[in-house]
Short mmCIF file of C-alpha atoms and ligand atoms in Angstrom, two decimals:
data_model
loop_
_atom_site.label_atom_id
_atom_site.label_comp_id
_atom_site.label_asym_id
_atom_site.label_seq_id
_atom_site.Cartn_x
_atom_site.Cartn_y
_atom_site.Cartn_z
CA MET Z 1 0.17 -7.11 -3.91
CA THR Z 2 -3.03 -5.62 -2.61
CA THR Z 3 -2.80 -2.47 -0.53
CA SER Z 4 -6.57 -2.56 -0.16
CA PRO Z 5 -8.97 -3.27 1.30
CA THR Z 6 -6.75 -3.88 4.32
CA THR Z 7 -3.03 -4.26 4.56
CA LYS Z 8 -1.98 -5.62 7.92
CA ILE Z 9 1.40 -4.29 8.85
CA ALA Z 10 3.50 -5.49 11.77
CA ILE Z 11 6.00 -2.85 12.92
CA ILE Z 12 8.80 -4.59 14.83
CA GLY Z 13 10.71 -1.92 16.76
CA ALA Z 14 9.01 1.46 17.16
CA GLY Z 15 11.81 3.90 17.94
CA THR Z 16 12.73 6.86 15.76
CA ILE Z 17 12.31 5.04 12.47
CA GLY Z 18 9.48 2.68 13.46
CA LEU Z 19 7.26 5.52 14.63
CA SER Z 20 7.93 7.58 11.52
CA LEU Z 21 7.13 4.55 9.31
CA THR Z 22 3.95 3.98 11.31
CA ALA Z 23 2.87 7.54 10.52
CA LEU Z 24 3.75 7.03 6.87
CA HIS Z 25 1.62 3.88 6.52
CA LEU Z 26 -1.28 5.40 8.46
CA VAL Z 27 -1.40 8.49 6.28
CA GLN Z 28 -0.54 7.10 2.85
CA ASN Z 29 -2.41 3.79 3.19
CA PRO Z 30 -5.70 4.86 4.78
CA THR Z 31 -7.12 1.33 5.20
CA CYS Z 32 -4.11 -0.38 6.73
CA GLN Z 33 -4.09 -1.79 10.26
CA ILE Z 34 -0.85 -1.70 12.22
CA ALA Z 35 0.38 -4.00 14.97
CA ILE Z 36 3.32 -2.55 16.89
CA HIS Z 37 5.72 -4.85 18.71
CA ASP Z 38 8.44 -3.26 20.86
CA PRO Z 39 9.48 -4.31 24.38
CA ARG Z 40 10.34 -0.77 25.54
CA PRO Z 41 8.57 -0.17 28.86
CA ASP Z 42 7.38 3.33 27.86
CA LEU Z 43 5.91 2.19 24.53
CA GLN Z 44 2.37 3.46 25.10
CA SER Z 45 3.43 6.91 26.31
CA TYR Z 46 6.18 7.16 23.67
CA ILE Z 47 3.61 6.59 20.93
CA THR Z 48 0.98 8.87 22.47
CA THR Z 49 3.50 11.68 22.82
CA HIS Z 50 5.32 11.46 19.50
CA LEU Z 51 3.13 9.83 16.85
CA PRO Z 52 0.48 12.61 16.67
CA THR Z 53 3.18 15.16 15.90
CA TYR Z 54 3.90 13.25 12.66
CA LEU Z 55 0.23 13.14 11.62
CA PRO Z 56 -1.93 15.70 9.84
CA GLN Z 57 -4.96 17.02 11.75
CA VAL Z 58 -7.49 14.67 10.13
CA ASP Z 59 -5.56 11.55 11.07
CA LYS Z 60 -4.97 12.49 14.69
CA ALA Z 61 -8.49 11.59 15.76
CA THR Z 62 -8.60 8.19 14.10
CA TYR Z 63 -5.12 6.74 14.33
CA GLN Z 64 -5.71 4.95 17.61
CA THR Z 65 -8.41 2.76 16.07
CA ARG Z 66 -5.94 1.52 13.46
CA ILE Z 67 -2.98 0.57 15.62
CA SER Z 68 -2.63 -2.04 18.32
CA LEU Z 69 0.29 -2.69 20.63
CA VAL Z 70 1.11 -6.38 20.65
CA SER Z 71 3.58 -7.60 23.24
CA ASP Z 72 3.79 -11.12 21.85
CA LEU Z 73 5.83 -11.40 18.63
CA SER Z 74 3.88 -14.35 17.23
CA SER Z 75 0.53 -12.55 17.63
CA ALA Z 76 1.97 -9.38 16.09
CA VAL Z 77 3.03 -11.12 12.87
CA LYS Z 78 0.53 -13.99 12.65
CA ASN Z 79 -1.90 -12.32 10.26
CA ALA Z 80 0.41 -9.69 8.78
CA THR Z 81 0.80 -9.03 5.07
CA ILE Z 82 3.91 -6.93 5.72
CA ILE Z 83 6.44 -7.31 8.53
CA GLN Z 84 8.74 -4.33 8.81
CA GLU Z 85 11.65 -4.50 11.24
CA GLN Z 86 13.58 -1.52 12.73
CA GLY Z 87 14.84 -2.84 16.03
CA PRO Z 88 18.42 -2.46 17.26
CA GLU Z 89 21.18 -2.33 14.64
CA GLU Z 90 22.76 -5.63 15.75
CA THR Z 91 23.37 -8.55 13.44
CA GLY Z 92 22.58 -11.17 16.11
CA PHE Z 93 19.27 -9.54 16.97
CA LYS Z 94 18.19 -9.37 13.34
CA GLN Z 95 19.25 -12.96 12.61
CA ARG Z 96 17.31 -14.29 15.59
CA ILE Z 97 14.16 -12.28 15.00
CA TRP Z 98 13.85 -13.18 11.31
CA ALA Z 99 14.15 -16.88 12.10
CA GLN Z 100 11.36 -16.46 14.69
CA ILE Z 101 9.18 -14.31 12.43
CA GLU Z 102 9.52 -16.83 9.62
CA GLY Z 103 8.06 -19.44 11.92
CA TYR Z 104 4.98 -17.36 12.82
CA ALA Z 105 4.13 -15.29 9.75
CA PRO Z 106 1.82 -16.21 6.85
CA PRO Z 107 3.74 -17.76 3.93
CA ASN Z 108 3.09 -14.83 1.60
CA ALA Z 109 3.94 -11.99 3.98
CA LEU Z 110 6.66 -9.55 2.94
CA PHE Z 111 9.72 -9.28 5.23
CA TRP Z 112 11.40 -5.86 5.27
CA SER Z 113 14.35 -4.68 7.34
CA SER Z 114 15.01 -0.93 7.72
CA THR Z 115 18.69 -1.51 8.59
CA SER Z 116 21.17 1.19 7.64
CA GLY Z 117 23.95 -1.28 7.09
CA ILE Z 118 23.39 -4.99 7.84
CA PRO Z 119 22.73 -6.64 4.49
CA ALA Z 120 19.86 -9.08 4.03
CA SER Z 121 22.41 -11.79 3.19
CA GLU Z 122 23.70 -11.55 6.80
CA GLN Z 123 20.31 -11.11 8.45
CA ASN Z 124 18.86 -14.18 6.72
CA ARG Z 125 21.53 -16.66 7.99
CA GLU Z 126 19.14 -18.54 10.27
CA MET Z 127 16.10 -18.44 7.99
CA LYS Z 128 14.84 -21.56 6.25
CA ASP Z 129 13.69 -19.66 3.19
CA LYS Z 130 16.29 -16.99 2.42
CA SER Z 131 14.36 -15.72 -0.59
CA ARG Z 132 11.85 -13.88 1.60
CA LEU Z 133 13.88 -11.09 3.20
CA VAL Z 134 14.74 -7.77 1.58
CA VAL Z 135 16.24 -4.60 3.01
CA VAL Z 136 14.01 -1.55 2.63
CA HIS Z 137 16.20 1.28 3.85
CA PRO Z 138 14.33 4.53 4.53
CA TYR Z 139 15.84 7.99 4.49
CA ASN Z 140 15.21 9.66 7.83
CA PRO Z 141 12.50 10.72 8.54
CA PRO Z 142 10.55 8.38 6.27
CA HIS Z 143 7.17 10.05 6.86
CA VAL Z 144 8.73 13.05 5.09
CA MET Z 145 11.41 11.68 2.75
CA PRO Z 146 10.13 9.76 -0.30
CA LEU Z 147 13.17 7.48 -0.85
CA LEU Z 148 13.23 3.80 0.05
CA GLU Z 149 16.37 1.91 -0.98
CA VAL Z 150 15.31 -1.64 -1.78
CA VAL Z 151 18.39 -3.85 -1.37
CA PRO Z 152 17.89 -7.55 -2.11
CA ALA Z 153 20.35 -10.25 -1.11
CA PRO Z 154 21.45 -12.48 -3.98
CA SER Z 155 18.97 -15.01 -2.53
CA THR Z 156 15.99 -12.61 -2.42
CA SER Z 157 13.26 -13.58 -4.88
CA ALA Z 158 12.34 -11.28 -7.76
CA ASP Z 159 8.71 -11.61 -6.69
CA VAL Z 160 9.47 -10.20 -3.22
CA VAL Z 161 11.29 -7.25 -4.80
CA GLU Z 162 8.44 -6.63 -7.25
CA ARG Z 163 5.72 -6.72 -4.59
CA THR Z 164 7.82 -4.42 -2.40
CA LEU Z 165 8.21 -1.87 -5.19
CA GLU Z 166 4.52 -2.07 -5.95
CA TYR Z 167 3.52 -1.31 -2.38
CA TRP Z 168 5.68 1.80 -2.17
CA ARG Z 169 4.71 3.03 -5.61
CA THR Z 170 1.04 2.67 -4.69
CA LEU Z 171 1.74 4.85 -1.68
CA GLY Z 172 3.33 7.48 -3.93
CA ARG Z 173 6.84 6.98 -2.55
CA THR Z 174 10.11 6.55 -4.46
CA PRO Z 175 11.49 3.03 -4.04
CA VAL Z 176 14.79 2.45 -5.88
CA VAL Z 177 16.49 -0.94 -6.23
CA VAL Z 178 20.16 -1.11 -5.20
CA ARG Z 179 21.44 -3.99 -7.31
CA LYS Z 180 24.37 -5.10 -5.17
CA GLU Z 181 24.69 -5.14 -1.40
CA CYS Z 182 27.38 -2.62 -0.51
CA THR Z 183 28.49 -0.68 2.56
CA GLY Z 184 26.05 2.13 3.28
CA PHE Z 185 23.89 1.42 0.23
CA VAL Z 186 23.74 4.45 -2.11
CA ALA Z 187 22.13 7.49 -0.45
CA ASN Z 188 24.45 7.45 2.56
CA ARG Z 189 27.49 6.79 0.38
CA LEU Z 190 26.72 9.94 -1.57
CA ALA Z 191 25.81 12.02 1.44
CA PHE Z 192 28.88 10.97 3.42
CA ALA Z 193 31.20 11.58 0.45
CA LEU Z 194 30.00 15.18 0.36
CA PHE Z 195 30.16 15.31 4.17
CA ARG Z 196 33.80 14.21 4.15
CA GLU Z 197 34.69 16.99 1.75
CA ALA Z 198 32.69 19.46 3.85
CA CYS Z 199 34.57 18.40 7.00
CA SER Z 200 37.88 18.65 5.18
CA LEU Z 201 37.23 22.17 3.89
CA VAL Z 202 36.08 23.42 7.32
CA ALA Z 203 39.02 21.70 9.02
CA GLN Z 204 41.34 23.64 6.70
CA ASP Z 205 39.50 26.93 7.47
CA VAL Z 206 38.55 27.39 3.84
CA VAL Z 207 34.99 28.15 5.04
CA SER Z 208 33.04 28.09 8.29
CA VAL Z 209 30.40 25.49 9.09
CA GLU Z 210 27.66 28.06 8.50
CA ASP Z 211 29.08 29.33 5.23
CA LEU Z 212 29.52 25.81 3.90
CA ASP Z 213 25.86 25.11 4.69
CA ALA Z 214 24.87 28.37 2.97
CA ILE Z 215 26.80 27.30 -0.12
CA VAL Z 216 25.03 23.93 -0.31
CA SER Z 217 21.55 25.32 0.41
CA ALA Z 218 21.98 28.04 -2.22
CA SER Z 219 23.35 25.83 -5.00
CA MET Z 220 23.43 22.05 -5.35
CA GLY Z 221 20.80 21.53 -2.60
CA PRO Z 222 17.88 22.94 -4.60
CA ARG Z 223 19.42 21.89 -7.92
CA TRP Z 224 19.60 18.25 -6.90
CA SER Z 225 15.99 18.25 -5.72
CA VAL Z 226 15.07 19.03 -9.33
CA ALA Z 227 17.63 16.83 -11.14
CA GLY Z 228 20.35 14.53 -9.79
CA PRO Z 229 24.05 15.03 -10.55
CA PHE Z 230 24.04 13.08 -13.81
CA LYS Z 231 21.05 14.86 -15.31
CA SER Z 232 22.39 18.18 -14.03
CA TYR Z 233 25.84 17.79 -15.59
CA HIS Z 234 24.32 16.29 -18.73
CA ALA Z 235 22.27 19.48 -18.97
CA GLY Z 236 25.39 21.49 -18.07
CA GLY Z 237 27.13 20.16 -21.18
CA GLY Z 238 24.52 21.72 -23.45
CA GLU Z 239 23.65 19.82 -26.62
CA GLY Z 240 26.74 17.67 -26.26
CA GLY Z 241 25.48 16.48 -22.90
CA LEU Z 242 27.60 14.83 -20.23
CA LYS Z 243 30.22 13.84 -22.82
CA SER Z 244 30.78 17.46 -23.73
CA PHE Z 245 30.69 18.51 -20.08
CA MET Z 246 33.48 16.05 -19.29
CA GLU Z 247 35.54 17.25 -22.25
CA LYS Z 248 35.21 20.88 -21.17
CA ILE Z 249 35.21 20.61 -17.38
CA GLY Z 250 36.86 17.22 -16.88
CA GLY Z 251 40.23 18.81 -16.06
CA THR Z 252 38.68 20.81 -13.23
CA VAL Z 253 36.78 17.77 -12.01
CA GLN Z 254 40.00 15.75 -11.86
CA ALA Z 255 41.90 18.61 -10.19
CA CYS Z 256 39.21 18.77 -7.47
CA TRP Z 257 39.25 14.99 -6.99
CA SER Z 258 43.03 14.95 -6.70
CA ALA Z 259 43.07 17.91 -4.28
CA SER Z 260 40.40 16.22 -2.13
CA ASP Z 261 42.41 13.03 -1.89
CA GLU Z 262 45.55 14.94 -0.90
CA ASP Z 263 43.73 17.19 1.61
CA VAL Z 264 41.93 14.30 3.28
CA LYS Z 265 45.20 12.43 3.69
CA ARG Z 266 47.24 15.44 4.85
CA GLU Z 267 44.57 16.71 7.30
CA GLY Z 268 43.87 13.22 8.65
CA ILE Z 269 40.15 13.41 7.90
CA GLU Z 270 39.16 10.17 9.56
CA VAL Z 271 36.40 9.79 12.12
CA GLY Z 272 37.70 10.44 15.65
CA ASN Z 273 40.77 12.53 14.73
CA ALA Z 274 41.52 16.02 16.09
CA TRP Z 275 39.59 17.95 13.41
CA GLN Z 276 36.31 16.48 14.63
CA ASP Z 277 36.08 18.42 17.93
CA LYS Z 278 36.56 21.74 16.22
CA ILE Z 279 33.80 21.08 13.71
CA CYS Z 280 31.34 19.77 16.28
CA ARG Z 281 31.98 22.83 18.45
CA GLN Z 282 31.40 25.17 15.52
CA ALA Z 283 28.17 23.40 14.58
CA ASN Z 284 26.88 23.72 18.13
CA GLU Z 285 27.86 27.38 18.36
CA SER Z 286 26.08 28.11 15.10
CA TYR Z 287 22.95 26.04 15.53
CA GLY Z 288 22.45 24.86 19.13
CA VAL Z 289 19.57 22.38 19.03
CA VAL Z 290 17.92 22.33 15.60
CA ASP Z 291 14.13 22.54 15.38
CA THR Z 292 13.37 19.50 13.25
CA SER Z 293 9.64 20.17 12.97
CA THR Z 294 10.31 23.44 11.11
CA ARG Z 295 12.90 21.64 9.00
CA ASP Z 296 10.41 18.90 8.12
CA GLU Z 297 7.58 21.31 7.28
CA THR Z 298 9.84 23.23 4.90
CA THR Z 299 11.16 20.00 3.36
CA LYS Z 300 7.57 18.88 2.69
CA LYS Z 301 6.87 22.12 0.84
CA VAL Z 302 9.97 21.67 -1.32
CA LEU Z 303 9.04 18.05 -2.09
CA ASN Z 304 5.53 19.13 -2.95
CA VAL Z 305 6.77 21.71 -5.46
CA VAL Z 306 9.12 19.26 -7.18
CA GLY Z 307 6.34 16.68 -7.54
CA HIS Z 308 6.69 14.22 -4.67
N1 NAD H 401 17.88 6.70 12.78
C1 NAD H 401 18.12 6.74 11.46
O1 NAD H 401 18.46 7.78 10.90
C2 NAD H 401 17.92 5.49 10.64
C3 NAD H 401 17.71 5.64 9.26
C4 NAD H 401 17.47 4.49 8.49
C5 NAD H 401 17.48 3.24 9.08
N2 NAD H 401 17.70 3.11 10.44
C6 NAD H 401 17.68 1.75 11.03
O2 NAD H 401 16.48 1.57 11.75
C7 NAD H 401 16.72 0.71 12.86
C8 NAD H 401 16.27 1.40 14.14
O3 NAD H 401 16.89 2.65 14.26
P1 NAD H 401 16.28 3.79 15.18
O4 NAD H 401 17.09 5.01 14.92
O5 NAD H 401 14.81 3.86 15.01
O6 NAD H 401 16.65 3.23 16.65
P2 NAD H 401 15.84 3.41 18.01
O7 NAD H 401 16.79 3.03 19.08
O8 NAD H 401 15.17 4.73 18.06
O9 NAD H 401 14.70 2.29 17.91
C9 NAD H 401 14.94 0.92 18.08
C10 NAD H 401 13.74 0.32 18.77
O10 NAD H 401 13.86 -1.11 18.80
C11 NAD H 401 13.28 -1.54 20.00
N3 NAD H 401 13.64 -2.92 20.32
C12 NAD H 401 14.62 -3.37 21.15
N4 NAD H 401 14.58 -4.72 21.23
C13 NAD H 401 13.54 -5.13 20.45
C14 NAD H 401 12.97 -6.39 20.14
N5 NAD H 401 13.46 -7.51 20.65
N6 NAD H 401 11.89 -6.42 19.33
C15 NAD H 401 11.38 -5.31 18.81
N7 NAD H 401 11.87 -4.07 19.05
C16 NAD H 401 12.95 -3.99 19.86
C17 NAD H 401 13.72 -0.51 21.03
O11 NAD H 401 12.90 -0.55 22.19
C18 NAD H 401 13.58 0.79 20.24
O12 NAD H 401 12.30 1.39 20.42
C19 NAD H 401 18.20 0.35 12.82
O13 NAD H 401 18.37 -0.89 12.18
C20 NAD H 401 18.79 1.47 12.01
O14 NAD H 401 19.97 1.10 11.33
C21 NAD H 401 17.90 4.22 11.22
C1 NAG H 402 -5.95 -13.93 12.45
O1 NAG H 402 -6.79 -14.42 11.45
C2 NAG H 402 -7.61 -15.49 11.90
C3 NAG H 402 -8.32 -16.06 10.69
O2 NAG H 402 -8.83 -15.05 9.87
C4 NAG H 402 -8.57 -14.94 12.97
O3 NAG H 402 -9.39 -15.97 13.47
C5 NAG H 402 -7.73 -14.36 14.11
O4 NAG H 402 -8.57 -13.73 15.07
C6 NAG H 402 -6.73 -13.34 13.60
N1 NAG H 402 -5.82 -13.00 14.67
C7 NAG H 402 -5.41 -11.76 14.92
C8 NAG H 402 -4.42 -11.58 16.04
O5 NAG H 402 -5.78 -10.77 14.28
C1 NAG H 403 26.43 23.43 22.99
O1 NAG H 403 26.76 24.66 23.57
C2 NAG H 403 26.05 24.96 24.75
C3 NAG H 403 26.35 26.40 25.16
O2 NAG H 403 27.73 26.62 25.23
C4 NAG H 403 26.44 23.93 25.81
O3 NAG H 403 25.73 24.18 27.01
C5 NAG H 403 26.08 22.55 25.28
O4 NAG H 403 26.51 21.55 26.20
C6 NAG H 403 26.73 22.29 23.94
N1 NAG H 403 26.19 21.04 23.38
C7 NAG H 403 26.93 20.17 22.70
C8 NAG H 403 26.22 18.97 22.16
O5 NAG H 403 28.13 20.32 22.51
#
């Protein structure tokens, strides 16, 4: 995979994720050219308003020379080396567009879908060559967050996976292969497991929304940016490592797991139940509308310190 001299990237769907990915390619791959295909009527003004806010000062002046808006799908993908899709999260849409793209794109082009949940093995149903498509799931917002979950279908070729990893590594990002297609992939599974417990504890009035956030930001938040849960608890076990940790703390771990299961069942912690209103109201009372640009600037500083 060559990221230079010029990677030609077709961005299919330029909403929240597509625009952030556009910024990411523009900044991290300084020679790439980007064709943007999106039928939204306000595309030009949407890009002009939002894209510069994702770009550092030096790139603001030049970005317009490196992107083109292409209303015709076949022209957008015809010469592309990478085709990255983040249109609507609908299986039918993705199945149709990949079959079309396959017909127009160069034979060696990489096909990436940013989907949060529709596996490549469903998206590729109408493709002739099902080895070409791979899910590359970004963590929002991708121009800030280094993770890309690379999720092949069983039919995806090893070469496609390898070239995908190489591109993102060259850009200094953190692509990680998820070996089996599963609901939510891995990052969201972890985040939503913690989120369920957080909702359950607030629903039971053990803590407030704000205090729960303070607990996370002052403990496992920063810890996990330095070392993930396995390395952390392996370290926590001292010389005996994770094995020793489980021997010493395993009883507490199991007691917490069992209590969670009981609480979640008893409190009816399922999406849409009564607890949800209370928590959403508390979040709004505490935070109103969150300033994401401040959040993102601070996140970048943290990532910088921990070596991303
Ligand atoms: N928002 C997130 O946090 C997040 C995170 C990771 C992945 N994703 C995935 O990214 C994809 C897009 O999500 P989003 O949040 O950016 O949504 P969005 O609604 O902001 O953007 C979708 C874009 O697709 C465009 N579109 C509609 N029809 C199209 C077509 N025929 N061809 C090309 N573009 C078309 C729309 O005009 C819109 O601009 C989804 O598959 C979603 O699962 C979202
Ligand atoms: C695609 O590449 C061909 C051959 O290099 C060139 O003639 C054509 O102008 C290119 N088309 C676009 C849309 O860039
Ligand atoms: C948040 O609270 C404000 C002030 O009470 C209210 O105007 C607004 O509609 C609420 N927003 C949401 C999303 O609940």
